PDB file of C-alpha atoms in Angstrom:
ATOM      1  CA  UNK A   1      17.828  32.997  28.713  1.00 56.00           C
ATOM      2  CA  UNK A   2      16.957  30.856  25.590  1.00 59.00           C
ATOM      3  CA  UNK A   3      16.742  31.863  22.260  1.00 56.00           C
ATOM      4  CA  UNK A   4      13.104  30.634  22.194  1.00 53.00           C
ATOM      5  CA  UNK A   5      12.567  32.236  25.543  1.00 52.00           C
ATOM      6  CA  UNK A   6      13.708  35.167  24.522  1.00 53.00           C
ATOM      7  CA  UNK A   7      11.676  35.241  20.834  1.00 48.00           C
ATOM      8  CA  UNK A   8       8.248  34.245  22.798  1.00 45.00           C
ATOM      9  CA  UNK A   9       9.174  37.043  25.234  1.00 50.00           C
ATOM     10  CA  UNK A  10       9.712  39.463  22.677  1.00 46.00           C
ATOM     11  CA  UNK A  11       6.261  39.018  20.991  1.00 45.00           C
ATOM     12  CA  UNK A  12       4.571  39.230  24.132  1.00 40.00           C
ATOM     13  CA  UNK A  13       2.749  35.749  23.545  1.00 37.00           C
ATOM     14  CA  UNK A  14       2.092  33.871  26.584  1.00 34.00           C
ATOM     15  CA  UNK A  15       3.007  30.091  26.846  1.00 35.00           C
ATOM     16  CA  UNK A  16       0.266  27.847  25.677  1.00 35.00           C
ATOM     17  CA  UNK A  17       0.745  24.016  25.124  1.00 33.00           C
ATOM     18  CA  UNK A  18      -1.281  23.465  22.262  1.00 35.00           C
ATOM     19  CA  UNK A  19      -3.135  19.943  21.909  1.00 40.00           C
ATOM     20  CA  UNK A  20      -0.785  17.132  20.612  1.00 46.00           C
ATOM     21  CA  UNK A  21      -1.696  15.036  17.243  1.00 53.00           C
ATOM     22  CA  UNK A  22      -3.947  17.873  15.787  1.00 62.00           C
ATOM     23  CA  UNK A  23      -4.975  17.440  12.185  1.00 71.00           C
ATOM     24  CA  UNK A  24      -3.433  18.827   9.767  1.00 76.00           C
ATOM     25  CA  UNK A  25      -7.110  20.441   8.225  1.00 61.00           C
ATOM     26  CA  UNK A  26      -6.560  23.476   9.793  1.00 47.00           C
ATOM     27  CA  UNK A  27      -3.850  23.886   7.105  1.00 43.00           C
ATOM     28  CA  UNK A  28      -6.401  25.240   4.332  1.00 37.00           C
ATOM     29  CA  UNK A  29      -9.115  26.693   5.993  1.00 35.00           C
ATOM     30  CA  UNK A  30      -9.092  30.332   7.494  1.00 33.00           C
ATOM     31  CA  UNK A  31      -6.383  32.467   8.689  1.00 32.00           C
ATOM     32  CA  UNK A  32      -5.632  33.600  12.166  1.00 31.00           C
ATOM     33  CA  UNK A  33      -8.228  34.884  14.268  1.00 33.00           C
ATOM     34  CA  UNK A  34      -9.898  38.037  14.119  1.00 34.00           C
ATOM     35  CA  UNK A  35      -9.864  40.642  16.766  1.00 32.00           C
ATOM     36  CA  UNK A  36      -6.612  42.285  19.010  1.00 32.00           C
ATOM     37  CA  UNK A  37      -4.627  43.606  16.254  1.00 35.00           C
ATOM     38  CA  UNK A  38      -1.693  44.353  18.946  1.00 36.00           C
ATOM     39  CA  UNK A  39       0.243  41.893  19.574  1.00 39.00           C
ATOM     40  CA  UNK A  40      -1.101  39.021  22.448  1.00 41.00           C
ATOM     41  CA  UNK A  41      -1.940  35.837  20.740  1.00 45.00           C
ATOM     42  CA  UNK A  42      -4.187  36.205  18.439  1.00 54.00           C
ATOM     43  CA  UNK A  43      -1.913  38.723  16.499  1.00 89.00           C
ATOM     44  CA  UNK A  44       0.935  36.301  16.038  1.00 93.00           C
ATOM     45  CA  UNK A  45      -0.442  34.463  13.483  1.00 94.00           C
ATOM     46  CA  UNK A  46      -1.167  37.464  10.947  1.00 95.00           C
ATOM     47  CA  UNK A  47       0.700  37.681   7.760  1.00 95.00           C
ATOM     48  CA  UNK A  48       2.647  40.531   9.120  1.00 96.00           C
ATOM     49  CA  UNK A  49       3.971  39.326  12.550  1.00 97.00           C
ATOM     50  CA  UNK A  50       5.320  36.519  10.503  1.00 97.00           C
ATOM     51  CA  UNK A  51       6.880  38.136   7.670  1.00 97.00           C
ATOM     52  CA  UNK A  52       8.727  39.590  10.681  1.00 97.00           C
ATOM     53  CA  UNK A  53      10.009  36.687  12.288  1.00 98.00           C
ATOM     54  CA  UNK A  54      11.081  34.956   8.749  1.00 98.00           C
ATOM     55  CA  UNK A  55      12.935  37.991   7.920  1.00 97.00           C
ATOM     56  CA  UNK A  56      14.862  38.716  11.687  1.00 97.00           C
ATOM     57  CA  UNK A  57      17.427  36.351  11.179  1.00 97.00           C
ATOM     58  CA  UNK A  58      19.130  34.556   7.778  1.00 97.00           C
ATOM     59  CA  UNK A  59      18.174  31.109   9.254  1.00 98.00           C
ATOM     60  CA  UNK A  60      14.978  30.957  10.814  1.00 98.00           C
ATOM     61  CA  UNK A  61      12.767  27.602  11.845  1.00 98.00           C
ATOM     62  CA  UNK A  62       9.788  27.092  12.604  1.00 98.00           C
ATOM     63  CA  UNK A  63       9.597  23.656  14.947  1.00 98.00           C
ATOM     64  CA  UNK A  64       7.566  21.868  17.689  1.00 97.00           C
ATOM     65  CA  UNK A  65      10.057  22.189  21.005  1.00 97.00           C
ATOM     66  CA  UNK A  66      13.516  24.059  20.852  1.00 97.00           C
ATOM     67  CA  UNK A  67      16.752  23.033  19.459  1.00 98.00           C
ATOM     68  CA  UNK A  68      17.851  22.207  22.803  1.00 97.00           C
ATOM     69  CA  UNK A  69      15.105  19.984  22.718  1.00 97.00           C
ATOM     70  CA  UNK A  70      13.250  19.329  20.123  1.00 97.00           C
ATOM     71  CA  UNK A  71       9.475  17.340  20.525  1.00 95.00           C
ATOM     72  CA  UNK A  72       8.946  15.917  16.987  1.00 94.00           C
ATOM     73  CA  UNK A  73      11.328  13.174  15.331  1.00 94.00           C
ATOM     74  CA  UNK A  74      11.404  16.025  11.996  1.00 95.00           C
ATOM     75  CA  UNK A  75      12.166  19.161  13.901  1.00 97.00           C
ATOM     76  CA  UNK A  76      14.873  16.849  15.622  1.00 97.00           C
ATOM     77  CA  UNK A  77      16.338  16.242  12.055  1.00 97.00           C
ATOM     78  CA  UNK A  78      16.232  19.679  10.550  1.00 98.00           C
ATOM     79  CA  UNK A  79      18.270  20.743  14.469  1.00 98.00           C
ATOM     80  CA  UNK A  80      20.789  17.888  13.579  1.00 98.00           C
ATOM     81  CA  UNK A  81      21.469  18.520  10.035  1.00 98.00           C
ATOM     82  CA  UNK A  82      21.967  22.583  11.218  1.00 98.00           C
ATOM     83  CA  UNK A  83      24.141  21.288  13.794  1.00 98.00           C
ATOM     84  CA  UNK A  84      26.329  19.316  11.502  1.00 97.00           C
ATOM     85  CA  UNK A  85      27.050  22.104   9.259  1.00 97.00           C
ATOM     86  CA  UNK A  86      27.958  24.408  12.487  1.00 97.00           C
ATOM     87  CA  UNK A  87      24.819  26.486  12.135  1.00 97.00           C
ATOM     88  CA  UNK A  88      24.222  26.968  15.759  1.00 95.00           C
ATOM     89  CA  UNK A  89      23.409  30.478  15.620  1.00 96.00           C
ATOM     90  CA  UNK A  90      19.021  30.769  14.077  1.00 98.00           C
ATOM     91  CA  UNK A  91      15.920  31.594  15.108  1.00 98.00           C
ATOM     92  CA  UNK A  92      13.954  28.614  15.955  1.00 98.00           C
ATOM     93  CA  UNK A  93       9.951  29.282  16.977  1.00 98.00           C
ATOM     94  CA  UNK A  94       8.145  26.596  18.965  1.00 98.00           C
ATOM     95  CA  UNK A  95       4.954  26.379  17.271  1.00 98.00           C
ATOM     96  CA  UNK A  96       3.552  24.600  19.989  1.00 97.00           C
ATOM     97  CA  UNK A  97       3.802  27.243  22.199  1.00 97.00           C
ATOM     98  CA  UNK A  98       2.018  29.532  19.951  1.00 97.00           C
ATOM     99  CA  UNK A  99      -1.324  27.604  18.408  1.00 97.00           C
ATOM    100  CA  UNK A 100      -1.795  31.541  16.054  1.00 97.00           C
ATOM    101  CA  UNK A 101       1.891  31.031  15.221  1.00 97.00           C
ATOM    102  CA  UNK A 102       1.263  27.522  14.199  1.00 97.00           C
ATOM    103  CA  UNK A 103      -1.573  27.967  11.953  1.00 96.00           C
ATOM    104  CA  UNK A 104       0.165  31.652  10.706  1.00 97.00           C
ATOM    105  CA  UNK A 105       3.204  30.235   9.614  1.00 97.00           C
ATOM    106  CA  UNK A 106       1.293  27.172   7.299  1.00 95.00           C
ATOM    107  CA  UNK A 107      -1.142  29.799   5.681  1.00 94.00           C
ATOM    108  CA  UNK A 108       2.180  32.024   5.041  1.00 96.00           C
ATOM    109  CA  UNK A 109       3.970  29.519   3.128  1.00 94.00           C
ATOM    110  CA  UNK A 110       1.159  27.903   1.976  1.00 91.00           C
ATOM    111  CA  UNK A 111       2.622  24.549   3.692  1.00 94.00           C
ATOM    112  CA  UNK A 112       0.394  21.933   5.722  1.00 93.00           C
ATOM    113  CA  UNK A 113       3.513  20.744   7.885  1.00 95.00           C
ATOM    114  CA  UNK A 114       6.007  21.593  10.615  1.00 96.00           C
ATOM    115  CA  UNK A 115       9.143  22.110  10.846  1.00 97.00           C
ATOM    116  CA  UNK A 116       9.592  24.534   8.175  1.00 98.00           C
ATOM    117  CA  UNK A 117      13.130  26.570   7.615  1.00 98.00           C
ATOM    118  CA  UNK A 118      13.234  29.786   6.243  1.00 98.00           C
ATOM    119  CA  UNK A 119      16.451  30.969   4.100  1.00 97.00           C
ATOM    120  CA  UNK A 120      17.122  34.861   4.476  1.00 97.00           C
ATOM    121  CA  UNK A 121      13.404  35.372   4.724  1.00 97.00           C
ATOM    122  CA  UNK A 122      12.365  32.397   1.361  1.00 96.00           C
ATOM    123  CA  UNK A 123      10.738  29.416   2.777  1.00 96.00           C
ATOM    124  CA  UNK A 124      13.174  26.431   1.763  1.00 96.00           C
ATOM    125  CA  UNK A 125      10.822  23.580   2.890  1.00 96.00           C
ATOM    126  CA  UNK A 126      11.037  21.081   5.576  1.00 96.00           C
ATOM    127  CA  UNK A 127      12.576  18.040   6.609  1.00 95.00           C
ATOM    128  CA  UNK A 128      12.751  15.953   3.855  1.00 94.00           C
ATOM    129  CA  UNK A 129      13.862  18.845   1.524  1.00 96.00           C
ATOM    130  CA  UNK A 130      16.476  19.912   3.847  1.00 97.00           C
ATOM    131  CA  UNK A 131      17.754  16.354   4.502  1.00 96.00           C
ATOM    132  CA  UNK A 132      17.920  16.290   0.294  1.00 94.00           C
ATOM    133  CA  UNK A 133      19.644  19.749   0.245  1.00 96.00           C
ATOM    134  CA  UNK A 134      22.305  18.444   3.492  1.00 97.00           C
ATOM    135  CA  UNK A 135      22.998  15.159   1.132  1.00 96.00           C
ATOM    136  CA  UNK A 136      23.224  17.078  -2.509  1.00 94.00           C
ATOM    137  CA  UNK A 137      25.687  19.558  -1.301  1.00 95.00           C
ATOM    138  CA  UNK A 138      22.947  22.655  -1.882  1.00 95.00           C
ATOM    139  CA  UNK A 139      22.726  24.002   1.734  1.00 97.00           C
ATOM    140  CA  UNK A 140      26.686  24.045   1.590  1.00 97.00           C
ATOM    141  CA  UNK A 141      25.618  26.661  -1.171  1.00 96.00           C
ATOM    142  CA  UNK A 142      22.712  27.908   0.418  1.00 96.00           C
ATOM    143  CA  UNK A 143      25.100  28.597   3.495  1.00 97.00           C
ATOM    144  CA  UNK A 144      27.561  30.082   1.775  1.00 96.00           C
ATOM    145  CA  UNK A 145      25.095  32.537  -0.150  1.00 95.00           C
ATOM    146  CA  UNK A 146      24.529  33.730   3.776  1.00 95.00           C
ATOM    147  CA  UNK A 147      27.800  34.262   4.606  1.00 95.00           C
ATOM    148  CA  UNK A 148      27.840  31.160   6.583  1.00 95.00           C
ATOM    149  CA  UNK A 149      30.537  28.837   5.953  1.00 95.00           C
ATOM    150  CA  UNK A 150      29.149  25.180   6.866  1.00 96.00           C
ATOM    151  CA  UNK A 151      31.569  23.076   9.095  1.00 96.00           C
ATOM    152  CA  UNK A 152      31.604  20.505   6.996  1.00 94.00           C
ATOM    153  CA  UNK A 153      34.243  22.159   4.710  1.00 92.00           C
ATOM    154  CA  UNK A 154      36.471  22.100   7.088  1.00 87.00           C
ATOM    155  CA  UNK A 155      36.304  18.869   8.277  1.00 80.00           C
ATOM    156  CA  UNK A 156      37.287  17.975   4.753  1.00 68.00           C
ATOM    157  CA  UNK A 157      39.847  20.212   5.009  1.00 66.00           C
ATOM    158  CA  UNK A 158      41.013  18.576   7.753  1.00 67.00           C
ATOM    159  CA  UNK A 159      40.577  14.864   6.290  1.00 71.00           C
ATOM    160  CA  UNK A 160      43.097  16.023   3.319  1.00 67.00           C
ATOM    161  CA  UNK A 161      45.191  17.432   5.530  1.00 64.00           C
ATOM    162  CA  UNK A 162      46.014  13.775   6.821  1.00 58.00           C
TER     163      UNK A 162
ATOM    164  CA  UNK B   1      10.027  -7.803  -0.924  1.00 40.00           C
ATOM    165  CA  UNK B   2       6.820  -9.761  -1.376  1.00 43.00           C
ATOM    166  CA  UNK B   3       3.033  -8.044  -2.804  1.00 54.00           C
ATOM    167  CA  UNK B   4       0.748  -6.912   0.211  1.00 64.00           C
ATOM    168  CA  UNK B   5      -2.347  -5.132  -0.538  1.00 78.00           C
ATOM    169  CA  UNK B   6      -2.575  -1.424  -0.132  1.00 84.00           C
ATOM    170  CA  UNK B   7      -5.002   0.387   2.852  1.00 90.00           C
ATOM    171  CA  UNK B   8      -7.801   1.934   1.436  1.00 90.00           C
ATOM    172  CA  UNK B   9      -6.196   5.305   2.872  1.00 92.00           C
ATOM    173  CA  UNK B  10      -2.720   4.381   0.073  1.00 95.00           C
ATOM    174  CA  UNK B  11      -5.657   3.305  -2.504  1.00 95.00           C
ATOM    175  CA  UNK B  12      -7.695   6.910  -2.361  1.00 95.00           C
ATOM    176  CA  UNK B  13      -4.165   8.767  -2.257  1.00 96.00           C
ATOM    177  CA  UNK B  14      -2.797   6.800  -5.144  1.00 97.00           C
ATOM    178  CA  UNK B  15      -6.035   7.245  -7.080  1.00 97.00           C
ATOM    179  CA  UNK B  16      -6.128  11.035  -6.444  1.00 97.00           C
ATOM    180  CA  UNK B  17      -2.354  11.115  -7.017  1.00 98.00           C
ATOM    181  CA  UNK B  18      -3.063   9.548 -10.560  1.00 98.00           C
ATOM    182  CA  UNK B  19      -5.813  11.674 -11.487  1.00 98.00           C
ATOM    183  CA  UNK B  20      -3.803  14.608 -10.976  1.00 97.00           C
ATOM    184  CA  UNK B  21      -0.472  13.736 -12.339  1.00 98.00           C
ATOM    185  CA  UNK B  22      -1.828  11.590 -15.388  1.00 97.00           C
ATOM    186  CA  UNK B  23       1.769  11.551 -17.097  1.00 96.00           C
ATOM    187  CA  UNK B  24       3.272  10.431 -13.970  1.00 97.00           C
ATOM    188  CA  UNK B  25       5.827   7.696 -14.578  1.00 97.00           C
ATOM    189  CA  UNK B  26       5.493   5.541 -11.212  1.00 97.00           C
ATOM    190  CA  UNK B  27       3.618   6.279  -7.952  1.00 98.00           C
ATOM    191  CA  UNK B  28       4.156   4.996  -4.420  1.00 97.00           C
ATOM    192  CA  UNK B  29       2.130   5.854  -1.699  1.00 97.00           C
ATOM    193  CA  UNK B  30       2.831   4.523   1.569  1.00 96.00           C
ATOM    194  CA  UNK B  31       1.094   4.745   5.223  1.00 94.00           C
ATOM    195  CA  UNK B  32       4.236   4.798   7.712  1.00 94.00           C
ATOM    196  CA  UNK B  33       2.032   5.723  10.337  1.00 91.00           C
ATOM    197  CA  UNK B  34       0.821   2.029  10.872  1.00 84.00           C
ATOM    198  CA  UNK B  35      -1.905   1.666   8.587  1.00 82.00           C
ATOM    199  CA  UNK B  36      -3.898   4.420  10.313  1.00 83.00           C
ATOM    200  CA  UNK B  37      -3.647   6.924   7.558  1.00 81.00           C
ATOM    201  CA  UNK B  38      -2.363   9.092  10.066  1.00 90.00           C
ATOM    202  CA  UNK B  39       1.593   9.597   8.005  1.00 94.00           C
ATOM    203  CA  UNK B  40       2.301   8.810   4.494  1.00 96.00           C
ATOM    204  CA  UNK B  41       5.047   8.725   2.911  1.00 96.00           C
ATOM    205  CA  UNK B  42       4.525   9.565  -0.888  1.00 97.00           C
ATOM    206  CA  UNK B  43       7.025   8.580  -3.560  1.00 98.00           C
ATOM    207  CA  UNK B  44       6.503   9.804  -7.144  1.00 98.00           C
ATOM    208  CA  UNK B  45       8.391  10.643 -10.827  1.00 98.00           C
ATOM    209  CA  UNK B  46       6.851  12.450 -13.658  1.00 98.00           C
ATOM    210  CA  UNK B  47       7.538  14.895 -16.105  1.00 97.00           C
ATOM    211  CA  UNK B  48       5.533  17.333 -14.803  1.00 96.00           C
ATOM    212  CA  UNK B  49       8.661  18.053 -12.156  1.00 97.00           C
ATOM    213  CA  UNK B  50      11.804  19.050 -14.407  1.00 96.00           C
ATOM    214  CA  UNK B  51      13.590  22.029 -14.036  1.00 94.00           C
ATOM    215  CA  UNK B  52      11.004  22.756 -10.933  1.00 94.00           C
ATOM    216  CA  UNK B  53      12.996  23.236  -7.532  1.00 91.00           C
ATOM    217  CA  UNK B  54      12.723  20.741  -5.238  1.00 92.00           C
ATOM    218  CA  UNK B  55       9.975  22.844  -2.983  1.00 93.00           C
ATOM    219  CA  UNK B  56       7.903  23.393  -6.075  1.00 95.00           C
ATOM    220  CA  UNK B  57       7.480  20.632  -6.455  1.00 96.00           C
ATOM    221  CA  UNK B  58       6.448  19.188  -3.648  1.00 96.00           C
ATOM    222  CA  UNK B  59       4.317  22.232  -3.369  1.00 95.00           C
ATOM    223  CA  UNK B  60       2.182  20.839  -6.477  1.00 97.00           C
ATOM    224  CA  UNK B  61       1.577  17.686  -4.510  1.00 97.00           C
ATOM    225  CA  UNK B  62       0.529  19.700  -1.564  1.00 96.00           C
ATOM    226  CA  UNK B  63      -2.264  20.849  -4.030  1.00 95.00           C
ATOM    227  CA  UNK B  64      -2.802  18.003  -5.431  1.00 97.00           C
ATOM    228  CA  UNK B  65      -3.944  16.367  -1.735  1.00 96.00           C
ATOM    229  CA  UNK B  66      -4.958  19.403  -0.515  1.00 94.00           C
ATOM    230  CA  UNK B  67      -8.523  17.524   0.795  1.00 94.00           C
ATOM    231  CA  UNK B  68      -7.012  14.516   1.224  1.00 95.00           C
ATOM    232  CA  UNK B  69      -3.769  16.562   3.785  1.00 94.00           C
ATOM    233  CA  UNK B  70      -6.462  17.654   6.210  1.00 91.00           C
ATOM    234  CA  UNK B  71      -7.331  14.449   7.930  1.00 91.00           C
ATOM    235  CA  UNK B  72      -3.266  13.440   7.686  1.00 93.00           C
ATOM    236  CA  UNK B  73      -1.572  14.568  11.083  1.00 90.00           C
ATOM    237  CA  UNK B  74       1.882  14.233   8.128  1.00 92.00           C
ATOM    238  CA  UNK B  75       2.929  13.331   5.343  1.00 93.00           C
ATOM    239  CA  UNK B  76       6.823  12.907   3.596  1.00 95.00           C
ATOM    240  CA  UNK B  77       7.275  13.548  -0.393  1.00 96.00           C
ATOM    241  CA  UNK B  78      10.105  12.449  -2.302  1.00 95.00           C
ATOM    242  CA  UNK B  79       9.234  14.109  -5.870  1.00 96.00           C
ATOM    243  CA  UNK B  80      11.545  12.842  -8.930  1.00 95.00           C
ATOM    244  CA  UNK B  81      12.064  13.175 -12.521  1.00 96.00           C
ATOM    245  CA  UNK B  82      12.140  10.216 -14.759  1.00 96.00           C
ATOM    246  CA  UNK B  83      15.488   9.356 -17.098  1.00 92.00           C
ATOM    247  CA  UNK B  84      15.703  10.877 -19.779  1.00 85.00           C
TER     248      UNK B  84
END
């Protein structure tokens, strides 16, 4: 079974395609809906349920599609950079899969856009940042800080080796 | 590259942009998504960005659009400090 398959199983949320191109105003107004504090959909959203998914793993992202195939030329890019430091092993959340989720996780981090990674539980940013962080050397660091030793050391290794 | 005339949708980001970061050194604002103010892409330097990480500040231009993010279906900011 997929990691994502497994996630949306575990928080009991049925499969819903949310509508493609949506605005991003839903960023700043309102929270998740009210009503049906137990899990089911509209209790995925809520502060709480998402403080628990940024905290179950160290690397946790929040994307539109899965890793194996990710829908959205950004989440793609966060997936590849991950990939390319060996990080295979993270929670990734389809967002559209989950319209509470989606709204939840931009009112937790106070962030309009998707994808979003999360760094033992601190929201580290998106794309851009993480593309910034790949080229600086930081998520080397960041990695490391994890206990996760990014690939690309040793494929230096192996380049001085020669 | 030759001059071409900003949107109206780069000319009300720009503006805001400027109101809200008056020491800024330069500002770019740029519609990737076609000219339908759909995706921009916003490029800017100022002082008011040192020793702020990278998602801070990037964060204060979230803010700083907050109105102007809802009707945006994305956006991409590349935040910088000028030389010193």
């Amino acid at each position: 079974m997929s990691r994502v398959v497994w996630a949306a199983w575990r928080l009991g949320v049925a499969a819903v395609r949310g509508p493609a191109g949506r605005p991003l105003s839903q960023a700043t107004t309102g929270g998740a809906e009210e009503g049906g504090a137990e899990g089911g959909g509209s209790g995925s959203g809520s502060r709480e349920a998402v403080e628990r998914l940024v905290r179950a793993h160290p690397v946790v992202v929040f994307m539109k599609g899965s890793p194996a195939q990710p829908l959205c030329g950004f989440s793609s890019a966060v997936v590849q950079i991950l990939r390319l430091h060996g990080v295979e092993d993270y929670n990734a959340h389809d967002v559209l899969q989950d319209p509470d989720l989606r709204q939840g996780i931009k009112n937790y981090s106070n962030w309009p856009t998707i994808p979003q990674v999360y760094l033992n539980g601190e929201f580290v940013g998106g794309c851009d940042i993480l593309l910034q962080m790949h080229q600086n050397g930081d998520l080397v660091e960041e990695l490391k800080k994890l206990g996760i030793r990014s690939a690309l050391l040793d494929a230096e290794k192996d380049q001085d080796k020669k | 590259r030759g001059f071409s005339s900003q949107s109206e949708g780069e000319a009300r980001v720009t503006r805001v942009l400027r109101e809200k970061f008056p020491r800024a050194s330069s500002i770019r604002v740029v519609d990737i998504s076609g000219g339908c103010g759909a995706m921009y892409e916003i490029h800017i330097e100022s002082e008011d960005f040192r020793e702020k990480r990278t998602v801070q500040q990037h964060q204060m231009v979230n803010q700083a659009l907050s109105e102007e993010i809802k009707s945006m279906h994305g956006l991409r900011i590349f935040t910088s400090t000028p030389k010193p």
